[in-house]
PDB file of C-alpha atoms in Angstrom:
ATOM      1  CA  MET A  14     146.144 102.832 115.888  1.00  0.00           C
ATOM      2  CA  VAL A  15     149.696 104.039 116.301  1.00  0.00           C
ATOM      3  CA  TRP A  16     151.875 105.766 113.710  1.00  0.00           C
ATOM      4  CA  ASN A  17     155.069 107.955 113.398  1.00  0.00           C
ATOM      5  CA  ASP A  18     153.949 111.241 112.212  1.00  0.00           C
ATOM      6  CA  ARG A  19     156.491 113.331 110.186  1.00  0.00           C
ATOM      7  CA  VAL A  20     155.339 116.445 112.221  1.00  0.00           C
ATOM      8  CA  TYR A  21     154.382 115.188 115.753  1.00  0.00           C
ATOM      9  CA  GLY A  22     156.252 111.894 116.116  1.00  0.00           C
ATOM     10  CA  ARG A  23     154.526 109.112 117.769  1.00  0.00           C
ATOM     11  CA  VAL A  24     150.664 109.530 117.649  1.00  0.00           C
ATOM     12  CA  GLU A  25     148.036 107.136 118.919  1.00  0.00           C
ATOM     13  CA  VAL A  26     144.305 106.974 118.508  1.00  0.00           C
ATOM     14  CA  SER A  27     142.496 104.460 120.693  1.00  0.00           C
ATOM     15  CA  ASP A  28     138.868 105.757 120.796  1.00  0.00           C
ATOM     16  CA  PRO A  29     136.920 102.976 118.853  1.00  0.00           C
ATOM     17  CA  LYS A  30     134.242 105.452 117.655  1.00  0.00           C
ATOM     18  CA  ILE A  31     136.920 107.740 116.176  1.00  0.00           C
ATOM     19  CA  LEU A  32     138.719 104.642 114.643  1.00  0.00           C
ATOM     20  CA  ALA A  33     135.396 103.551 113.047  1.00  0.00           C
ATOM     21  CA  LEU A  34     135.285 106.950 111.197  1.00  0.00           C
ATOM     22  CA  ILE A  35     138.892 106.738 110.193  1.00  0.00           C
ATOM     23  CA  GLU A  36     138.553 103.116 108.984  1.00  0.00           C
ATOM     24  CA  GLY A  37     135.497 103.806 106.748  1.00  0.00           C
ATOM     25  CA  PRO A  38     136.030 103.866 103.008  1.00  0.00           C
ATOM     26  CA  THR A  39     135.240 107.592 102.635  1.00  0.00           C
ATOM     27  CA  PHE A  40     138.061 108.680 104.979  1.00  0.00           C
ATOM     28  CA  GLN A  41     140.439 105.955 103.674  1.00  0.00           C
ATOM     29  CA  ARG A  42     140.023 107.478 100.181  1.00  0.00           C
ATOM     30  CA  LEU A  43     142.111 110.429 101.361  1.00  0.00           C
ATOM     31  CA  LYS A  44     145.217 108.176 101.320  1.00  0.00           C
ATOM     32  CA  GLY A  45     144.981 108.469  97.589  1.00  0.00           C
ATOM     33  CA  ILE A  46     144.838 112.242  97.319  1.00  0.00           C
ATOM     34  CA  ARG A  47     148.160 114.123  97.503  1.00  0.00           C
ATOM     35  CA  GLN A  48     148.005 117.472  99.140  1.00  0.00           C
ATOM     36  CA  ALA A  49     150.230 119.001  96.406  1.00  0.00           C
ATOM     37  CA  GLY A  50     147.836 117.925  93.639  1.00  0.00           C
ATOM     38  CA  PRO A  51     149.464 117.532  90.176  1.00  0.00           C
ATOM     39  CA  SER A  52     152.638 119.163  91.428  1.00  0.00           C
ATOM     40  CA  ALA A  53     153.381 115.854  93.067  1.00  0.00           C
ATOM     41  CA  ILE A  54     153.591 114.401  89.664  1.00  0.00           C
ATOM     42  CA  ALA A  55     156.625 116.592  88.868  1.00  0.00           C
ATOM     43  CA  PHE A  56     158.069 116.533  92.399  1.00  0.00           C
ATOM     44  CA  PRO A  57     157.532 113.074  93.966  1.00  0.00           C
ATOM     45  CA  PHE A  58     158.955 114.254  97.332  1.00  0.00           C
ATOM     46  CA  LYS A  59     155.755 116.275  97.728  1.00  0.00           C
ATOM     47  CA  ASN A  60     154.142 113.093  99.145  1.00  0.00           C
ATOM     48  CA  VAL A  61     151.796 114.451 101.799  1.00  0.00           C
ATOM     49  CA  THR A  62     148.363 113.032 101.534  1.00  0.00           C
ATOM     50  CA  ARG A  63     144.989 114.488 102.592  1.00  0.00           C
ATOM     51  CA  TYR A  64     144.785 111.481 104.941  1.00  0.00           C
ATOM     52  CA  GLU A  65     148.041 112.245 106.682  1.00  0.00           C
ATOM     53  CA  HIS A  66     147.089 115.901 106.959  1.00  0.00           C
ATOM     54  CA  SER A  67     143.622 115.268 108.346  1.00  0.00           C
ATOM     55  CA  LEU A  68     144.934 112.914 111.027  1.00  0.00           C
ATOM     56  CA  GLY A  69     147.547 115.569 111.741  1.00  0.00           C
ATOM     57  CA  VAL A  70     144.944 118.323 112.194  1.00  0.00           C
ATOM     58  CA  PHE A  71     142.889 115.965 114.470  1.00  0.00           C
ATOM     59  CA  HIS A  72     146.011 115.428 116.592  1.00  0.00           C
ATOM     60  CA  LEU A  73     146.937 119.093 116.749  1.00  0.00           C
ATOM     61  CA  LEU A  74     143.422 119.935 117.852  1.00  0.00           C
ATOM     62  CA  ARG A  75     143.613 117.406 120.691  1.00  0.00           C
ATOM     63  CA  ARG A  76     146.996 118.792 121.633  1.00  0.00           C
ATOM     64  CA  LEU A  77     145.636 122.316 121.729  1.00  0.00           C
ATOM     65  CA  GLY A  78     142.699 121.283 123.991  1.00  0.00           C
ATOM     66  CA  ALA A  79     139.934 121.700 121.390  1.00  0.00           C
ATOM     67  CA  GLY A  80     136.593 120.050 122.311  1.00  0.00           C
ATOM     68  CA  ARG A  81     135.631 116.645 120.897  1.00  0.00           C
ATOM     69  CA  GLN A  82     133.276 117.978 118.285  1.00  0.00           C
ATOM     70  CA  GLU A  83     136.002 120.345 116.858  1.00  0.00           C
ATOM     71  CA  GLN A  84     138.468 117.453 116.930  1.00  0.00           C
ATOM     72  CA  VAL A  85     136.021 115.460 114.753  1.00  0.00           C
ATOM     73  CA  ALA A  86     135.576 118.487 112.498  1.00  0.00           C
ATOM     74  CA  GLY A  87     139.370 118.573 112.053  1.00  0.00           C
ATOM     75  CA  LEU A  88     139.332 114.958 111.091  1.00  0.00           C
ATOM     76  CA  LEU A  89     136.654 115.603 108.460  1.00  0.00           C
ATOM     77  CA  HIS A  90     137.630 119.079 107.164  1.00  0.00           C
ATOM     78  CA  ASP A  91     139.120 117.762 103.997  1.00  0.00           C
ATOM     79  CA  ILE A  92     136.774 114.792 103.405  1.00  0.00           C
ATOM     80  CA  SER A  93     135.425 116.320 100.226  1.00  0.00           C
ATOM     81  CA  HIS A  94     138.729 117.091  98.451  1.00  0.00           C
ATOM     82  CA  THR A  95     138.613 115.910  94.922  1.00  0.00           C
ATOM     83  CA  ALA A  96     141.302 113.944  93.181  1.00  0.00           C
ATOM     84  CA  PHE A  97     144.470 116.082  92.836  1.00  0.00           C
ATOM     85  CA  SER A  98     143.202 118.340  95.606  1.00  0.00           C
ATOM     86  CA  HIS A  99     142.859 121.954  94.297  1.00  0.00           C
ATOM     87  CA  ALA A 100     143.220 121.036  90.686  1.00  0.00           C
ATOM     88  CA  VAL A 101     139.398 121.279  90.290  1.00  0.00           C
ATOM     89  CA  ASP A 102     139.620 124.944  91.215  1.00  0.00           C
ATOM     90  CA  PHE A 103     141.410 125.498  87.889  1.00  0.00           C
ATOM     91  CA  LEU A 104     138.375 124.070  86.054  1.00  0.00           C
ATOM     92  CA  VAL A 105     135.480 125.724  87.896  1.00  0.00           C
ATOM     93  CA  THR A 106     134.859 129.247  89.156  1.00  0.00           C
ATOM     94  CA  SER A 107     135.959 129.225  92.787  1.00  0.00           C
ATOM     95  CA  ALA A 108     137.088 132.665  94.163  1.00  0.00           C
ATOM     96  CA  GLU A 109     138.706 131.158  97.270  1.00  0.00           C
ATOM     97  CA  GLN A 110     139.820 128.029  95.330  1.00  0.00           C
ATOM     98  CA  ASP A 111     137.781 125.953  97.713  1.00  0.00           C
ATOM     99  CA  HIS A 112     135.224 124.219  95.374  1.00  0.00           C
ATOM    100  CA  HIS A 113     135.542 121.080  97.474  1.00  0.00           C
ATOM    101  CA  GLU A 114     133.664 122.752 100.235  1.00  0.00           C
ATOM    102  CA  SER A 115     130.474 122.699  98.188  1.00  0.00           C
ATOM    103  CA  LEU A 116     130.724 118.914  97.918  1.00  0.00           C
ATOM    104  CA  LYS A 117     131.121 118.368 101.664  1.00  0.00           C
ATOM    105  CA  PRO A 118     127.480 117.422 102.326  1.00  0.00           C
ATOM    106  CA  ILE A 119     127.634 114.671  99.741  1.00  0.00           C
ATOM    107  CA  LEU A 120     130.581 113.027 101.493  1.00  0.00           C
ATOM    108  CA  LEU A 121     129.462 113.580 105.008  1.00  0.00           C
ATOM    109  CA  ASN A 122     126.121 111.894 104.224  1.00  0.00           C
ATOM    110  CA  ARG A 123     127.703 108.713 102.883  1.00  0.00           C
ATOM    111  CA  PRO A 124     126.507 105.763 105.040  1.00  0.00           C
ATOM    112  CA  ASP A 125     129.954 104.957 106.547  1.00  0.00           C
ATOM    113  CA  VAL A 126     130.428 108.533 107.602  1.00  0.00           C
ATOM    114  CA  ALA A 127     126.943 109.297 108.730  1.00  0.00           C
ATOM    115  CA  GLY A 128     126.791 106.047 110.709  1.00  0.00           C
ATOM    116  CA  ALA A 129     130.160 106.668 112.457  1.00  0.00           C
ATOM    117  CA  LEU A 130     128.980 110.238 113.308  1.00  0.00           C
ATOM    118  CA  ASP A 131     125.811 108.994 114.755  1.00  0.00           C
ATOM    119  CA  ARG A 132     127.675 106.655 117.036  1.00  0.00           C
ATOM    120  CA  LEU A 133     129.751 109.683 118.138  1.00  0.00           C
ATOM    121  CA  GLY A 134     126.599 111.555 118.941  1.00  0.00           C
ATOM    122  CA  PHE A 135     126.886 113.963 115.923  1.00  0.00           C
ATOM    123  CA  ALA A 136     125.085 114.530 112.601  1.00  0.00           C
ATOM    124  CA  PRO A 137     126.561 115.177 109.192  1.00  0.00           C
ATOM    125  CA  GLU A 138     125.166 118.788 109.170  1.00  0.00           C
ATOM    126  CA  ASP A 139     127.290 119.513 112.336  1.00  0.00           C
ATOM    127  CA  PHE A 140     130.279 119.542 110.002  1.00  0.00           C
ATOM    128  CA  TYR A 141     129.084 121.273 106.874  1.00  0.00           C
ATOM    129  CA  ASP A 142     130.683 124.602 107.764  1.00  0.00           C
ATOM    130  CA  ASP A 143     134.064 124.683 109.428  1.00  0.00           C
ATOM    131  CA  ALA A 144     133.659 128.380 110.347  1.00  0.00           C
ATOM    132  CA  ARG A 145     131.887 127.011 113.391  1.00  0.00           C
ATOM    133  CA  TYR A 146     135.162 125.831 114.702  1.00  0.00           C
ATOM    134  CA  PRO A 147     137.557 128.766 115.439  1.00  0.00           C
ATOM    135  CA  ILE A 148     140.633 126.740 116.376  1.00  0.00           C
ATOM    136  CA  LEU A 149     140.301 124.563 113.266  1.00  0.00           C
ATOM    137  CA  GLU A 150     139.560 127.277 110.690  1.00  0.00           C
ATOM    138  CA  ARG A 151     140.244 131.005 110.501  1.00  0.00           C
ATOM    139  CA  PRO A 152     140.460 133.323 107.525  1.00  0.00           C
ATOM    140  CA  LEU A 153     143.841 134.521 106.378  1.00  0.00           C
ATOM    141  CA  PRO A 154     146.088 135.959 107.764  1.00  0.00           C
ATOM    142  CA  TRP A 155     145.059 134.206 111.008  1.00  0.00           C
ATOM    143  CA  LEU A 156     146.790 130.995 112.077  1.00  0.00           C
ATOM    144  CA  CYS A 157     144.532 128.057 112.648  1.00  0.00           C
ATOM    145  CA  ALA A 158     145.060 124.278 113.200  1.00  0.00           C
ATOM    146  CA  ASP A 159     144.423 123.439 109.481  1.00  0.00           C
ATOM    147  CA  ARG A 160     146.994 126.131 108.322  1.00  0.00           C
ATOM    148  CA  LEU A 161     149.567 125.343 110.945  1.00  0.00           C
ATOM    149  CA  ASP A 162     149.584 121.570 110.045  1.00  0.00           C
ATOM    150  CA  TYR A 163     149.634 121.974 106.333  1.00  0.00           C
ATOM    151  CA  PHE A 164     152.402 124.622 106.542  1.00  0.00           C
ATOM    152  CA  LEU A 165     154.694 122.328 108.764  1.00  0.00           C
ATOM    153  CA  ARG A 166     153.848 119.208 106.809  1.00  0.00           C
ATOM    154  CA  ASP A 167     154.418 120.700 103.320  1.00  0.00           C
ATOM    155  CA  GLY A 168     157.427 122.628 104.624  1.00  0.00           C
ATOM    156  CA  MET A 169     159.097 119.523 105.862  1.00  0.00           C
ATOM    157  CA  ALA A 170     158.341 117.605 102.637  1.00  0.00           C
ATOM    158  CA  CYS A 171     159.862 120.527 100.610  1.00  0.00           C
ATOM    159  CA  GLN A 172     162.841 120.833 103.049  1.00  0.00           C
ATOM    160  CA  ALA A 173     161.943 124.490 103.654  1.00  0.00           C
ATOM    161  CA  VAL A 174     161.073 123.849 107.353  1.00  0.00           C
ATOM    162  CA  ARG A 175     163.571 121.996 109.535  1.00  0.00           C
ATOM    163  CA  ARG A 176     162.941 119.658 112.449  1.00  0.00           C
ATOM    164  CA  GLY A 177     164.309 122.284 114.828  1.00  0.00           C
ATOM    165  CA  ASP A 178     161.859 124.851 113.472  1.00  0.00           C
ATOM    166  CA  VAL A 179     158.930 122.401 114.013  1.00  0.00           C
ATOM    167  CA  ASP A 180     159.996 121.798 117.558  1.00  0.00           C
ATOM    168  CA  ARG A 181     160.305 125.470 118.344  1.00  0.00           C
ATOM    169  CA  ILE A 182     157.005 126.358 116.793  1.00  0.00           C
ATOM    170  CA  LEU A 183     154.991 123.586 118.452  1.00  0.00           C
ATOM    171  CA  GLY A 184     156.769 124.301 121.789  1.00  0.00           C
ATOM    172  CA  ASP A 185     155.558 127.897 121.807  1.00  0.00           C
ATOM    173  CA  VAL A 186     151.947 127.573 120.319  1.00  0.00           C
ATOM    174  CA  SER A 187     148.853 127.645 122.581  1.00  0.00           C
ATOM    175  CA  VAL A 188     145.215 128.689 122.476  1.00  0.00           C
ATOM    176  CA  VAL A 189     143.764 131.767 124.215  1.00  0.00           C
ATOM    177  CA  ASP A 190     140.072 132.747 123.737  1.00  0.00           C
ATOM    178  CA  ALA A 191     139.781 130.222 120.975  1.00  0.00           C
ATOM    179  CA  THR A 192     142.677 131.889 119.126  1.00  0.00           C
ATOM    180  CA  ILE A 193     146.024 130.182 118.328  1.00  0.00           C
ATOM    181  CA  VAL A 194     148.733 132.309 119.723  1.00  0.00           C
ATOM    182  CA  PHE A 195     152.523 132.393 120.323  1.00  0.00           C
ATOM    183  CA  SER A 196     154.235 133.907 123.284  1.00  0.00           C
ATOM    184  CA  ASP A 197     157.652 134.419 121.676  1.00  0.00           C
ATOM    185  CA  VAL A 198     157.901 137.154 119.110  1.00  0.00           C
ATOM    186  CA  LYS A 199     160.933 135.482 117.451  1.00  0.00           C
ATOM    187  CA  VAL A 200     159.051 132.250 116.929  1.00  0.00           C
ATOM    188  CA  ALA A 201     156.051 134.046 115.476  1.00  0.00           C
ATOM    189  CA  ARG A 202     158.330 135.910 113.029  1.00  0.00           C
ATOM    190  CA  THR A 203     159.922 132.650 112.038  1.00  0.00           C
ATOM    191  CA  VAL A 204     156.558 131.219 111.207  1.00  0.00           C
ATOM    192  CA  VAL A 205     155.641 134.338 109.141  1.00  0.00           C
ATOM    193  CA  ASP A 206     158.939 134.193 107.283  1.00  0.00           C
ATOM    194  CA  LEU A 207     158.905 130.372 106.545  1.00  0.00           C
ATOM    195  CA  PHE A 208     155.226 130.588 105.484  1.00  0.00           C
ATOM    196  CA  ALA A 209     156.185 133.353 103.031  1.00  0.00           C
ATOM    197  CA  VAL A 210     158.854 131.164 101.690  1.00  0.00           C
ATOM    198  CA  MET A 211     156.429 128.233 101.063  1.00  0.00           C
ATOM    199  CA  ASN A 212     153.983 130.583  99.383  1.00  0.00           C
ATOM    200  CA  ARG A 213     156.661 132.202  97.143  1.00  0.00           C
ATOM    201  CA  ASP A 214     158.547 128.971  96.207  1.00  0.00           C
ATOM    202  CA  TRP A 215     155.801 126.394  96.165  1.00  0.00           C
ATOM    203  CA  TRP A 216     152.140 127.105  96.765  1.00  0.00           C
ATOM    204  CA  ALA A 217     151.846 130.215  94.603  1.00  0.00           C
ATOM    205  CA  SER A 218     155.023 130.008  92.591  1.00  0.00           C
ATOM    206  CA  PRO A 219     155.163 130.395  88.781  1.00  0.00           C
ATOM    207  CA  ILE A 220     155.976 126.689  88.693  1.00  0.00           C
ATOM    208  CA  GLU A 221     152.757 125.709  90.442  1.00  0.00           C
ATOM    209  CA  ALA A 222     150.799 128.077  88.239  1.00  0.00           C
ATOM    210  CA  PHE A 223     152.175 126.338  85.116  1.00  0.00           C
ATOM    211  CA  ILE A 224     151.670 122.790  86.459  1.00  0.00           C
ATOM    212  CA  TYR A 225     148.081 123.386  87.706  1.00  0.00           C
ATOM    213  CA  ASN A 226     146.944 125.234  84.577  1.00  0.00           C
ATOM    214  CA  GLU A 227     148.395 122.637  82.351  1.00  0.00           C
ATOM    215  CA  PHE A 228     146.950 119.779  84.261  1.00  0.00           C
ATOM    216  CA  ALA A 229     143.524 121.522  84.204  1.00  0.00           C
ATOM    217  CA  ASP A 230     143.813 121.441  80.441  1.00  0.00           C
ATOM    218  CA  ALA A 231     144.255 117.680  80.623  1.00  0.00           C
ATOM    219  CA  LEU A 232     141.275 117.273  82.839  1.00  0.00           C
ATOM    220  CA  ARG A 233     139.212 119.530  80.645  1.00  0.00           C
ATOM    221  CA  GLU A 234     140.066 117.515  77.583  1.00  0.00           C
ATOM    222  CA  GLY A 235     139.388 114.292  79.538  1.00  0.00           C
ATOM    223  CA  PHE A 236     135.824 115.579  80.332  1.00  0.00           C
ATOM    224  CA  ARG A 237     135.262 116.707  76.766  1.00  0.00           C
ATOM    225  CA  GLU A 238     136.318 113.366  75.353  1.00  0.00           C
ATOM    226  CA  GLY A 239     134.195 111.470  77.842  1.00  0.00           C
ATOM    227  CA  VAL A 240     137.190 109.894  79.484  1.00  0.00           C
ATOM    228  CA  LEU A 241     136.285 111.395  82.878  1.00  0.00           C
ATOM    229  CA  ASP A 242     133.039 112.174  84.598  1.00  0.00           C
ATOM    230  CA  ASP A 243     132.112 113.847  87.846  1.00  0.00           C
ATOM    231  CA  ASP A 244     132.412 110.682  89.874  1.00  0.00           C
ATOM    232  CA  ASP A 245     136.034 110.309  88.925  1.00  0.00           C
ATOM    233  CA  LEU A 246     136.815 113.560  90.813  1.00  0.00           C
ATOM    234  CA  LEU A 247     135.634 111.846  93.937  1.00  0.00           C
ATOM    235  CA  SER A 248     137.965 108.915  93.460  1.00  0.00           C
ATOM    236  CA  GLU A 249     141.769 109.155  93.843  1.00  0.00           C
ATOM    237  CA  ASP A 250     144.723 110.703  92.035  1.00  0.00           C
ATOM    238  CA  ASP A 251     146.160 107.549  90.511  1.00  0.00           C
ATOM    239  CA  LYS A 252     142.834 106.399  89.271  1.00  0.00           C
ATOM    240  CA  VAL A 253     142.202 109.587  87.382  1.00  0.00           C
ATOM    241  CA  LEU A 254     145.691 109.592  85.963  1.00  0.00           C
ATOM    242  CA  ALA A 255     145.343 106.023  84.827  1.00  0.00           C
ATOM    243  CA  LYS A 256     142.128 106.951  82.931  1.00  0.00           C
ATOM    244  CA  LEU A 257     143.873 109.837  81.314  1.00  0.00           C
ATOM    245  CA  ASP A 258     146.883 107.745  80.240  1.00  0.00           C
ATOM    246  CA  ALA A 259     144.688 104.840  78.979  1.00  0.00           C
ATOM    247  CA  ALA A 260     142.708 107.173  76.670  1.00  0.00           C
ATOM    248  CA  ARG A 261     145.745 107.643  74.458  1.00  0.00           C
ATOM    249  CA  ILE A 262     144.581 111.100  73.424  1.00  0.00           C
ATOM    250  CA  PRO A 263     147.488 113.053  72.005  1.00  0.00           C
ATOM    251  CA  ALA A 264     146.500 116.402  73.458  1.00  0.00           C
ATOM    252  CA  ILE A 265     146.321 114.921  76.966  1.00  0.00           C
ATOM    253  CA  ASP A 266     149.524 112.911  76.562  1.00  0.00           C
ATOM    254  CA  ARG A 267     151.436 115.909  75.504  1.00  0.00           C
ATOM    255  CA  THR A 268     150.189 117.957  78.500  1.00  0.00           C
ATOM    256  CA  LEU A 269     150.885 115.201  81.050  1.00  0.00           C
ATOM    257  CA  GLU A 270     154.369 114.789  79.500  1.00  0.00           C
ATOM    258  CA  LYS A 271     155.149 118.444  80.227  1.00  0.00           C
ATOM    259  CA  ILE A 272     154.386 117.835  83.886  1.00  0.00           C
ATOM    260  CA  ARG A 273     156.063 114.476  84.170  1.00  0.00           C
ATOM    261  CA  ARG A 274     159.258 115.782  82.634  1.00  0.00           C
ATOM    262  CA  PHE A 275     158.880 119.271  84.029  1.00  0.00           C
ATOM    263  CA  ARG A 276     161.639 121.753  83.281  1.00  0.00           C
ATOM    264  CA  PRO A 277     161.863 125.014  85.318  1.00  0.00           C
ATOM    265  CA  GLU A 278     162.305 126.979  82.118  1.00  0.00           C
ATOM    266  CA  SER A 279     158.850 125.935  81.107  1.00  0.00           C
ATOM    267  CA  ALA A 280     157.327 128.423  83.653  1.00  0.00           C
ATOM    268  CA  ASP A 281     159.473 131.289  82.470  1.00  0.00           C
ATOM    269  CA  GLY A 282     157.178 134.019  81.084  1.00  0.00           C
ATOM    270  CA  TYR A 283     154.167 131.689  81.477  1.00  0.00           C
ATOM    271  CA  THR A 284     150.914 133.631  81.727  1.00  0.00           C
ATOM    272  CA  PRO A 285     148.439 131.435  83.776  1.00  0.00           C
ATOM    273  CA  ARG A 286     144.724 131.688  82.997  1.00  0.00           C
ATOM    274  CA  ILE A 287     144.115 131.198  86.804  1.00  0.00           C
ATOM    275  CA  ALA A 288     146.670 132.267  89.365  1.00  0.00           C
ATOM    276  CA  PRO A 289     147.262 130.056  92.456  1.00  0.00           C
ATOM    277  CA  LYS A 290     145.853 131.481  95.718  1.00  0.00           C
ATOM    278  CA  GLN A 291     148.210 133.751  97.641  1.00  0.00           C
ATOM    279  CA  ARG A 292     148.712 132.939 101.296  1.00  0.00           C
ATOM    280  CA  TRP A 293     150.249 135.015 104.039  1.00  0.00           C
ATOM    281  CA  LEU A 294     150.277 134.953 107.894  1.00  0.00           C
ATOM    282  CA  ASP A 295     150.007 137.530 110.673  1.00  0.00           C
ATOM    283  CA  PRO A 296     149.556 135.336 113.720  1.00  0.00           C
ATOM    284  CA  HIS A 297     148.614 136.437 117.139  1.00  0.00           C
ATOM    285  CA  LEU A 298     150.901 136.698 120.179  1.00  0.00           C
ATOM    286  CA  ILE A 299     150.023 136.774 123.840  1.00  0.00           C
ATOM    287  CA  ILE A 300     152.126 139.533 125.490  1.00  0.00           C
ATOM    288  CA  ASP A 301     151.427 140.512 129.102  1.00  0.00           C
ATOM    289  CA  GLY A 302     147.970 139.047 128.917  1.00  0.00           C
ATOM    290  CA  THR A 303     147.051 140.937 125.800  1.00  0.00           C
ATOM    291  CA  ILE A 304     146.561 139.350 122.312  1.00  0.00           C
ATOM    292  CA  ARG A 305     148.259 141.273 119.578  1.00  0.00           C
ATOM    293  CA  ARG A 306     149.285 140.706 115.981  1.00  0.00           C
ATOM    294  CA  THR A 307     152.916 139.842 115.048  1.00  0.00           C
ATOM    295  CA  SER A 308     152.906 142.713 112.597  1.00  0.00           C
ATOM    296  CA  GLU A 309     152.605 145.197 115.550  1.00  0.00           C
ATOM    297  CA  PHE A 310     156.165 144.088 116.559  1.00  0.00           C
ATOM    298  CA  ALA A 311     157.869 144.701 113.217  1.00  0.00           C
TER     299      ALA A 311
END
């Protein structure tokens, strides 16, 4: 399997056991789930999928020298994302906006995944909790493989991160004591600044707050009217959207039209019921053999 990745360029996977996991229907479902959720309806250039991101995290972990089990964890870390990604977090109580994590055991125990993991020498429960894998996942404001990949990938899609930025960042990043670090203060500051731009202008912007809350209303009405059920959330974006459209329910149609024909002024003065998660970074640096925070060099 060879592809041209928007972040890393030419990437190849040749391990047949890994390929069996990728080629199973559970992992393939991620092709139909856009990382931007309902925001991708309004902004089609936000076309990053959970499939693309998961392969990217897997490759980044290989590149950073992570062990085989952590690489597999990276491949599977988003396996339980529901249709429209974090949209479900605007329907249910989820302090960290990570409801999909509670669904992970269900997806990991599907026969195609469990069988592929068994052939790799692992069990589904090895991947229930990504906190076991410190290169893959760390709490904010740490940098981790998941966060670095989605930042670069979303940043390129939104044209906030340039090709030259990506090359400089990837050229300076390494792992020390299971911690992702930079060695150049300027590069680390660039990451902090660009990540802040993505958070302000996209991930946690008033526009995102409007789109996600409005789309949650459409989903809520879809469940109330019996158009959707829980199984639909474990399908794909386009399948859920098609069901909502086919229902011809005026309240749903009006809400979806606001998103499809989104106008920036719609978000002016909008008070969201749920605010998008705020994200920020303070990555580590290795300076003279000592690991320090970027903020120490401000």
